[in-house]
């Protein structure tokens, strides 16, 4: 009994570590909800979502890729949503794969119980609908009972597809979501009178004895006259100084002339 109990604790720890690392990758357990107040064109969303999945779907794997397992029941709900105007399928789930003792069921068959998708499609589903806390199951073959892939390798396989899915889903949401335009606020007569009246400062100035544009203009004229007066006085002082400097020379010249 002791080894079995230790294995259960290890599995629980691995699951907790996996959830933390999935959150760091951006694989949220909650679905990608619409923003409040936004208008959603569901018909356009169905078409864009279907086209995005079909564009990334494949029957073969690329280098260093793996198959990710999804419940057939969830896939049927998604097909009903995109093809027959059904409701949203909700988060991804793989609970039907396990028994009450957290072990794989022995009777699971491909297509009947589970479907396999490449990492790009799985990342798109996870970005749109969330994982629901389910740990991704990945294999290098279509057999669920084949050799499992290590947790770190699964996260490494999902790293780039998750980033691409985040960008693709964001661009898709910009197309089928429409934000309502802000309605212009009605202006009251008091606001128009106090804030939009060009003559209000002049009227208030005349009523309460404050400055007006005419007074400001007169003040400017006085300043100009005073400035001109100061310039005239300064010019007169300069002329007097020059005349004083020239007088000794004239006197010296006249004395020399008398001596001659």
PDB file of N, CA and C in Angstrom, residues 139-217:
ATOM      1  N   UNK A 139       0.285  12.418 -27.212  1.00  0.00           N
ATOM      2  CA  UNK A 139       0.981  11.197 -27.623  1.00  0.00           C
ATOM      3  C   UNK A 139       1.566  11.426 -29.017  1.00  0.00           C
ATOM      4  N   UNK A 140       2.587  10.629 -29.323  1.00  0.00           N
ATOM      5  CA  UNK A 140       3.169  10.698 -30.663  1.00  0.00           C
ATOM      6  C   UNK A 140       2.404   9.847 -31.665  1.00  0.00           C
ATOM      7  N   UNK A 141       1.449   9.070 -31.209  1.00  0.00           N
ATOM      8  CA  UNK A 141       0.591   8.266 -32.077  1.00  0.00           C
ATOM      9  C   UNK A 141      -0.866   8.546 -31.725  1.00  0.00           C
ATOM     10  N   UNK A 142      -1.778   7.970 -32.499  1.00  0.00           N
ATOM     11  CA  UNK A 142      -3.207   8.154 -32.261  1.00  0.00           C
ATOM     12  C   UNK A 142      -3.750   7.214 -31.191  1.00  0.00           C
ATOM     13  N   UNK A 143      -2.888   6.462 -30.569  1.00  0.00           N
ATOM     14  CA  UNK A 143      -3.293   5.507 -29.541  1.00  0.00           C
ATOM     15  C   UNK A 143      -3.144   6.150 -28.164  1.00  0.00           C
ATOM     16  N   UNK A 144      -4.251   6.268 -27.457  1.00  0.00           N
ATOM     17  CA  UNK A 144      -4.221   6.878 -26.130  1.00  0.00           C
ATOM     18  C   UNK A 144      -3.381   6.071 -25.151  1.00  0.00           C
ATOM     19  N   UNK A 145      -3.265   4.770 -25.380  1.00  0.00           N
ATOM     20  CA  UNK A 145      -2.560   3.895 -24.444  1.00  0.00           C
ATOM     21  C   UNK A 145      -1.086   3.725 -24.809  1.00  0.00           C
ATOM     22  N   UNK A 146      -0.605   4.497 -25.751  1.00  0.00           N
ATOM     23  CA  UNK A 146       0.815   4.432 -26.097  1.00  0.00           C
ATOM     24  C   UNK A 146       1.644   5.166 -25.048  1.00  0.00           C
ATOM     25  N   UNK A 147       2.942   5.217 -25.263  1.00  0.00           N
ATOM     26  CA  UNK A 147       3.852   5.803 -24.272  1.00  0.00           C
ATOM     27  C   UNK A 147       3.540   7.281 -24.049  1.00  0.00           C
ATOM     28  N   UNK A 148       3.323   7.693 -22.812  1.00  0.00           N
ATOM     29  CA  UNK A 148       3.038   9.117 -22.543  1.00  0.00           C
ATOM     30  C   UNK A 148       4.251   9.996 -22.839  1.00  0.00           C
ATOM     31  N   UNK A 149       3.974  11.258 -23.098  1.00  0.00           N
ATOM     32  CA  UNK A 149       5.029  12.246 -23.318  1.00  0.00           C
ATOM     33  C   UNK A 149       5.286  12.975 -22.010  1.00  0.00           C
ATOM     34  N   UNK A 150       6.543  13.242 -21.732  1.00  0.00           N
ATOM     35  CA  UNK A 150       6.899  13.913 -20.490  1.00  0.00           C
ATOM     36  C   UNK A 150       6.253  15.294 -20.406  1.00  0.00           C
ATOM     37  N   UNK A 151       5.986  15.708 -19.178  1.00  0.00           N
ATOM     38  CA  UNK A 151       5.298  16.978 -18.951  1.00  0.00           C
ATOM     39  C   UNK A 151       6.055  18.153 -19.553  1.00  0.00           C
ATOM     40  N   UNK A 152       7.360  18.209 -19.340  1.00  0.00           N
ATOM     41  CA  UNK A 152       8.152  19.320 -19.870  1.00  0.00           C
ATOM     42  C   UNK A 152       8.126  19.338 -21.394  1.00  0.00           C
ATOM     43  N   UNK A 153       8.112  18.168 -22.009  1.00  0.00           N
ATOM     44  CA  UNK A 153       8.053  18.113 -23.473  1.00  0.00           C
ATOM     45  C   UNK A 153       6.694  18.595 -23.983  1.00  0.00           C
ATOM     46  N   UNK A 154       5.633  18.269 -23.255  1.00  0.00           N
ATOM     47  CA  UNK A 154       4.296  18.737 -23.648  1.00  0.00           C
ATOM     48  C   UNK A 154       4.237  20.263 -23.611  1.00  0.00           C
ATOM     49  N   UNK A 155       4.764  20.854 -22.562  1.00  0.00           N
ATOM     50  CA  UNK A 155       4.763  22.310 -22.451  1.00  0.00           C
ATOM     51  C   UNK A 155       5.624  22.949 -23.527  1.00  0.00           C
ATOM     52  N   UNK A 156       6.729  22.321 -23.858  1.00  0.00           N
ATOM     53  CA  UNK A 156       7.593  22.854 -24.910  1.00  0.00           C
ATOM     54  C   UNK A 156       6.901  22.780 -26.270  1.00  0.00           C
ATOM     55  N   UNK A 157       6.161  21.706 -26.505  1.00  0.00           N
ATOM     56  CA  UNK A 157       5.430  21.566 -27.768  1.00  0.00           C
ATOM     57  C   UNK A 157       4.349  22.637 -27.898  1.00  0.00           C
ATOM     58  N   UNK A 158       3.731  23.019 -26.782  1.00  0.00           N
ATOM     59  CA  UNK A 158       2.624  23.980 -26.813  1.00  0.00           C
ATOM     60  C   UNK A 158       3.076  25.439 -26.769  1.00  0.00           C
ATOM     61  N   UNK A 159       4.349  25.695 -26.551  1.00  0.00           N
ATOM     62  CA  UNK A 159       4.798  27.068 -26.325  1.00  0.00           C
ATOM     63  C   UNK A 159       4.530  27.959 -27.536  1.00  0.00           C
ATOM     64  N   UNK A 160       5.063  27.623 -28.683  1.00  0.00           N
ATOM     65  CA  UNK A 160       4.867  28.452 -29.878  1.00  0.00           C
ATOM     66  C   UNK A 160       3.427  28.420 -30.387  1.00  0.00           C
ATOM     67  N   UNK A 161       2.762  27.257 -30.448  1.00  0.00           N
ATOM     68  CA  UNK A 161       1.353  27.268 -30.871  1.00  0.00           C
ATOM     69  C   UNK A 161       0.462  28.139 -29.998  1.00  0.00           C
ATOM     70  N   UNK A 162       0.747  28.187 -28.704  1.00  0.00           N
ATOM     71  CA  UNK A 162      -0.085  29.011 -27.823  1.00  0.00           C
ATOM     72  C   UNK A 162       0.079  30.492 -28.141  1.00  0.00           C
ATOM     73  N   UNK A 163       1.309  30.922 -28.421  1.00  0.00           N
ATOM     74  CA  UNK A 163       1.535  32.323 -28.777  1.00  0.00           C
ATOM     75  C   UNK A 163       0.839  32.667 -30.090  1.00  0.00           C
ATOM     76  N   UNK A 164       0.942  31.780 -31.068  1.00  0.00           N
ATOM     77  CA  UNK A 164       0.277  32.019 -32.352  1.00  0.00           C
ATOM     78  C   UNK A 164      -1.239  32.045 -32.187  1.00  0.00           C
ATOM     79  N   UNK A 165      -1.763  31.153 -31.346  1.00  0.00           N
ATOM     80  CA  UNK A 165      -3.210  31.111 -31.126  1.00  0.00           C
ATOM     81  C   UNK A 165      -3.695  32.376 -30.438  1.00  0.00           C
ATOM     82  N   UNK A 166      -2.913  32.900 -29.519  1.00  0.00           N
ATOM     83  CA  UNK A 166      -3.317  34.124 -28.824  1.00  0.00           C
ATOM     84  C   UNK A 166      -3.438  35.286 -29.796  1.00  0.00           C
ATOM     85  N   UNK A 167      -2.478  35.395 -30.708  1.00  0.00           N
ATOM     86  CA  UNK A 167      -2.527  36.472 -31.704  1.00  0.00           C
ATOM     87  C   UNK A 167      -3.699  36.273 -32.659  1.00  0.00           C
ATOM     88  N   UNK A 168      -3.881  35.043 -33.145  1.00  0.00           N
ATOM     89  CA  UNK A 168      -4.949  34.768 -34.112  1.00  0.00           C
ATOM     90  C   UNK A 168      -6.326  34.997 -33.503  1.00  0.00           C
ATOM     91  N   UNK A 169      -6.524  34.555 -32.273  1.00  0.00           N
ATOM     92  CA  UNK A 169      -7.825  34.743 -31.618  1.00  0.00           C
ATOM     93  C   UNK A 169      -8.071  36.221 -31.334  1.00  0.00           C
ATOM     94  N   UNK A 170      -7.021  36.955 -30.955  1.00  0.00           N
ATOM     95  CA  UNK A 170      -7.183  38.389 -30.733  1.00  0.00           C
ATOM     96  C   UNK A 170      -7.591  39.124 -31.998  1.00  0.00           C
ATOM     97  N   UNK A 171      -6.968  38.794 -33.114  1.00  0.00           N
ATOM     98  CA  UNK A 171      -7.347  39.416 -34.386  1.00  0.00           C
ATOM     99  C   UNK A 171      -8.767  39.032 -34.787  1.00  0.00           C
ATOM    100  N   UNK A 172      -9.146  37.797 -34.513  1.00  0.00           N
ATOM    101  CA  UNK A 172     -10.495  37.352 -34.852  1.00  0.00           C
ATOM    102  C   UNK A 172     -11.541  38.078 -34.010  1.00  0.00           C
ATOM    103  N   UNK A 173     -11.243  38.279 -32.742  1.00  0.00           N
ATOM    104  CA  UNK A 173     -12.191  38.970 -31.866  1.00  0.00           C
ATOM    105  C   UNK A 173     -12.375  40.420 -32.285  1.00  0.00           C
ATOM    106  N   UNK A 174     -11.321  41.041 -32.807  1.00  0.00           N
ATOM    107  CA  UNK A 174     -11.452  42.419 -33.282  1.00  0.00           C
ATOM    108  C   UNK A 174     -12.440  42.521 -34.439  1.00  0.00           C
ATOM    109  N   UNK A 175     -12.655  41.435 -35.139  1.00  0.00           N
ATOM    110  CA  UNK A 175     -13.555  41.454 -36.292  1.00  0.00           C
ATOM    111  C   UNK A 175     -15.005  41.209 -35.892  1.00  0.00           C
ATOM    112  N   UNK A 176     -15.244  40.271 -34.966  1.00  0.00           N
ATOM    113  CA  UNK A 176     -16.640  39.958 -34.655  1.00  0.00           C
ATOM    114  C   UNK A 176     -17.162  40.683 -33.413  1.00  0.00           C
ATOM    115  N   UNK A 177     -16.299  41.418 -32.718  1.00  0.00           N
ATOM    116  CA  UNK A 177     -16.753  42.230 -31.591  1.00  0.00           C
ATOM    117  C   UNK A 177     -16.823  43.695 -32.010  1.00  0.00           C
ATOM    118  N   UNK A 178     -17.864  44.360 -31.600  1.00  0.00           N
ATOM    119  CA  UNK A 178     -18.066  45.763 -31.951  1.00  0.00           C
ATOM    120  C   UNK A 178     -18.430  46.537 -30.697  1.00  0.00           C
ATOM    121  N   UNK A 179     -17.619  47.550 -30.408  1.00  0.00           N
ATOM    122  CA  UNK A 179     -17.888  48.388 -29.242  1.00  0.00           C
ATOM    123  C   UNK A 179     -18.887  49.474 -29.617  1.00  0.00           C
ATOM    124  N   UNK A 180     -19.881  49.731 -28.784  1.00  0.00           N
ATOM    125  CA  UNK A 180     -20.853  50.791 -29.097  1.00  0.00           C
ATOM    126  C   UNK A 180     -20.188  52.157 -29.067  1.00  0.00           C
ATOM    127  N   UNK A 181     -20.624  53.015 -29.981  1.00  0.00           N
ATOM    128  CA  UNK A 181     -20.077  54.366 -30.036  1.00  0.00           C
ATOM    129  C   UNK A 181     -20.599  55.188 -28.862  1.00  0.00           C
ATOM    130  N   UNK A 182     -19.723  56.040 -28.351  1.00  0.00           N
ATOM    131  CA  UNK A 182     -20.117  56.911 -27.240  1.00  0.00           C
ATOM    132  C   UNK A 182     -21.075  57.987 -27.744  1.00  0.00           C
ATOM    133  N   UNK A 183     -22.227  58.075 -27.119  1.00  0.00           N
ATOM    134  CA  UNK A 183     -23.200  59.091 -27.502  1.00  0.00           C
ATOM    135  C   UNK A 183     -22.770  60.457 -26.976  1.00  0.00           C
ATOM    136  N   UNK A 184     -22.847  61.500 -27.814  1.00  0.00           N
ATOM    137  CA  UNK A 184     -22.443  62.834 -27.348  1.00  0.00           C
ATOM    138  C   UNK A 184     -23.357  63.341 -26.242  1.00  0.00           C
ATOM    139  N   UNK A 185     -22.755  63.913 -25.236  1.00  0.00           N
ATOM    140  CA  UNK A 185     -23.528  64.443 -24.124  1.00  0.00           C
ATOM    141  C   UNK A 185     -24.198  65.759 -24.525  1.00  0.00           C
ATOM    142  N   UNK A 186     -25.466  65.916 -24.134  1.00  0.00           N
ATOM    143  CA  UNK A 186     -26.200  67.140 -24.450  1.00  0.00           C
ATOM    144  C   UNK A 186     -25.709  68.274 -23.551  1.00  0.00           C
ATOM    145  N   UNK A 187     -25.487  69.450 -24.156  1.00  0.00           N
ATOM    146  CA  UNK A 187     -24.993  70.606 -23.417  1.00  0.00           C
ATOM    147  C   UNK A 187     -26.165  71.452 -22.945  1.00  0.00           C
ATOM    148  N   UNK A 188     -26.144  71.822 -21.703  1.00  0.00           N
ATOM    149  CA  UNK A 188     -27.200  72.662 -21.151  1.00  0.00           C
ATOM    150  C   UNK A 188     -26.981  74.118 -21.561  1.00  0.00           C
ATOM    151  N   UNK A 189     -28.022  74.937 -21.438  1.00  0.00           N
ATOM    152  CA  UNK A 189     -27.904  76.353 -21.796  1.00  0.00           C
ATOM    153  C   UNK A 189     -26.923  77.064 -20.871  1.00  0.00           C
ATOM    154  N   UNK A 190     -26.846  76.589 -19.623  1.00  0.00           N
ATOM    155  CA  UNK A 190     -25.909  77.206 -18.679  1.00  0.00           C
ATOM    156  C   UNK A 190     -24.462  76.952 -19.109  1.00  0.00           C
ATOM    157  N   UNK A 191     -24.180  75.715 -19.586  1.00  0.00           N
ATOM    158  CA  UNK A 191     -22.828  75.395 -20.055  1.00  0.00           C
ATOM    159  C   UNK A 191     -22.485  76.206 -21.301  1.00  0.00           C
ATOM    160  N   UNK A 192     -23.438  76.320 -22.237  1.00  0.00           N
ATOM    161  CA  UNK A 192     -23.168  77.088 -23.456  1.00  0.00           C
ATOM    162  C   UNK A 192     -22.965  78.562 -23.143  1.00  0.00           C
ATOM    163  N   UNK A 193     -23.715  79.069 -22.158  1.00  0.00           N
ATOM    164  CA  UNK A 193     -23.608  80.490 -21.821  1.00  0.00           C
ATOM    165  C   UNK A 193     -22.280  80.802 -21.137  1.00  0.00           C
ATOM    166  N   UNK A 194     -21.871  79.927 -20.210  1.00  0.00           N
ATOM    167  CA  UNK A 194     -20.684  80.213 -19.404  1.00  0.00           C
ATOM    168  C   UNK A 194     -19.380  79.789 -20.077  1.00  0.00           C
ATOM    169  N   UNK A 195     -19.425  78.745 -20.892  1.00  0.00           N
ATOM    170  CA  UNK A 195     -18.181  78.184 -21.424  1.00  0.00           C
ATOM    171  C   UNK A 195     -17.989  78.425 -22.910  1.00  0.00           C
ATOM    172  N   UNK A 196     -19.048  78.731 -23.629  1.00  0.00           N
ATOM    173  CA  UNK A 196     -18.923  78.901 -25.072  1.00  0.00           C
ATOM    174  C   UNK A 196     -19.215  80.328 -25.544  1.00  0.00           C
ATOM    175  N   UNK A 197     -19.542  81.224 -24.627  1.00  0.00           N
ATOM    176  CA  UNK A 197     -19.835  82.609 -25.009  1.00  0.00           C
ATOM    177  C   UNK A 197     -18.527  83.399 -25.081  1.00  0.00           C
ATOM    178  N   UNK A 198     -18.206  83.944 -26.262  1.00  0.00           N
ATOM    179  CA  UNK A 198     -16.951  84.678 -26.435  1.00  0.00           C
ATOM    180  C   UNK A 198     -16.985  86.048 -25.758  1.00  0.00           C
ATOM    181  N   UNK A 199     -18.156  86.620 -25.597  1.00  0.00           N
ATOM    182  CA  UNK A 199     -18.253  87.963 -25.030  1.00  0.00           C
ATOM    183  C   UNK A 199     -18.430  87.960 -23.518  1.00  0.00           C
ATOM    184  N   UNK A 200     -18.455  86.782 -22.919  1.00  0.00           N
ATOM    185  CA  UNK A 200     -18.695  86.721 -21.481  1.00  0.00           C
ATOM    186  C   UNK A 200     -17.636  87.469 -20.670  1.00  0.00           C
ATOM    187  N   UNK A 201     -16.324  87.363 -20.954  1.00  0.00           N
ATOM    188  CA  UNK A 201     -15.345  88.123 -20.153  1.00  0.00           C
ATOM    189  C   UNK A 201     -15.559  89.628 -20.217  1.00  0.00           C
ATOM    190  N   UNK A 202     -15.893  90.142 -21.413  1.00  0.00           N
ATOM    191  CA  UNK A 202     -16.108  91.593 -21.540  1.00  0.00           C
ATOM    192  C   UNK A 202     -17.336  92.042 -20.767  1.00  0.00           C
ATOM    193  N   UNK A 203     -18.405  91.255 -20.866  1.00  0.00           N
ATOM    194  CA  UNK A 203     -19.639  91.622 -20.160  1.00  0.00           C
ATOM    195  C   UNK A 203     -19.421  91.612 -18.653  1.00  0.00           C
ATOM    196  N   UNK A 204     -18.757  90.578 -18.152  1.00  0.00           N
ATOM    197  CA  UNK A 204     -18.503  90.515 -16.713  1.00  0.00           C
ATOM    198  C   UNK A 204     -17.588  91.641 -16.263  1.00  0.00           C
ATOM    199  N   UNK A 205     -16.625  92.000 -17.117  1.00  0.00           N
ATOM    200  CA  UNK A 205     -15.731  93.094 -16.757  1.00  0.00           C
ATOM    201  C   UNK A 205     -16.456  94.418 -16.630  1.00  0.00           C
ATOM    202  N   UNK A 206     -17.404  94.656 -17.525  1.00  0.00           N
ATOM    203  CA  UNK A 206     -18.156  95.917 -17.447  1.00  0.00           C
ATOM    204  C   UNK A 206     -19.138  95.921 -16.281  1.00  0.00           C
ATOM    205  N   UNK A 207     -19.688  94.749 -15.954  1.00  0.00           N
ATOM    206  CA  UNK A 207     -20.650  94.686 -14.857  1.00  0.00           C
ATOM    207  C   UNK A 207     -19.986  94.853 -13.503  1.00  0.00           C
ATOM    208  N   UNK A 208     -18.835  94.219 -13.308  1.00  0.00           N
ATOM    209  CA  UNK A 208     -18.201  94.198 -11.995  1.00  0.00           C
ATOM    210  C   UNK A 208     -16.960  95.071 -11.914  1.00  0.00           C
ATOM    211  N   UNK A 209     -16.721  95.886 -12.920  1.00  0.00           N
ATOM    212  CA  UNK A 209     -15.602  96.811 -12.856  1.00  0.00           C
ATOM    213  C   UNK A 209     -14.253  96.172 -13.075  1.00  0.00           C
ATOM    214  N   UNK A 210     -14.234  95.030 -13.657  1.00  0.00           N
ATOM    215  CA  UNK A 210     -12.971  94.364 -13.921  1.00  0.00           C
ATOM    216  C   UNK A 210     -12.335  94.874 -15.194  1.00  0.00           C
ATOM    217  N   UNK A 211     -11.191  94.369 -15.550  1.00  0.00           N
ATOM    218  CA  UNK A 211     -10.499  94.815 -16.765  1.00  0.00           C
ATOM    219  C   UNK A 211     -11.257  94.380 -18.012  1.00  0.00           C
ATOM    220  N   UNK A 212     -11.196  95.205 -19.038  1.00  0.00           N
ATOM    221  CA  UNK A 212     -11.799  94.898 -20.329  1.00  0.00           C
ATOM    222  C   UNK A 212     -10.718  94.948 -21.385  1.00  0.00           C
ATOM    223  N   UNK A 213     -11.101  94.559 -22.592  1.00  0.00           N
ATOM    224  CA  UNK A 213     -10.128  94.564 -23.682  1.00  0.00           C
ATOM    225  C   UNK A 213      -9.684  95.983 -24.010  1.00  0.00           C
ATOM    226  N   UNK A 214     -10.628  96.987 -23.881  1.00  0.00           N
ATOM    227  CA  UNK A 214     -10.269  98.378 -24.185  1.00  0.00           C
ATOM    228  C   UNK A 214      -9.226  98.889 -23.203  1.00  0.00           C
ATOM    229  N   UNK A 215      -9.403  98.579 -21.921  1.00  0.00           N
ATOM    230  CA  UNK A 215      -8.444  99.029 -20.911  1.00  0.00           C
ATOM    231  C   UNK A 215      -7.087  98.386 -21.143  1.00  0.00           C
ATOM    232  N   UNK A 216      -7.098  97.144 -21.487  1.00  0.00           N
ATOM    233  CA  UNK A 216      -5.835  96.463 -21.757  1.00  0.00           C
ATOM    234  C   UNK A 216      -5.129  97.111 -22.931  1.00  0.00           C
ATOM    235  N   UNK A 217      -5.900  97.520 -23.959  1.00  0.00           N
ATOM    236  CA  UNK A 217      -5.301  98.158 -25.116  1.00  0.00           C
ATOM    237  C   UNK A 217      -4.725  99.515 -24.743  1.00  0.00           C
TER     238      UNK A 217
END
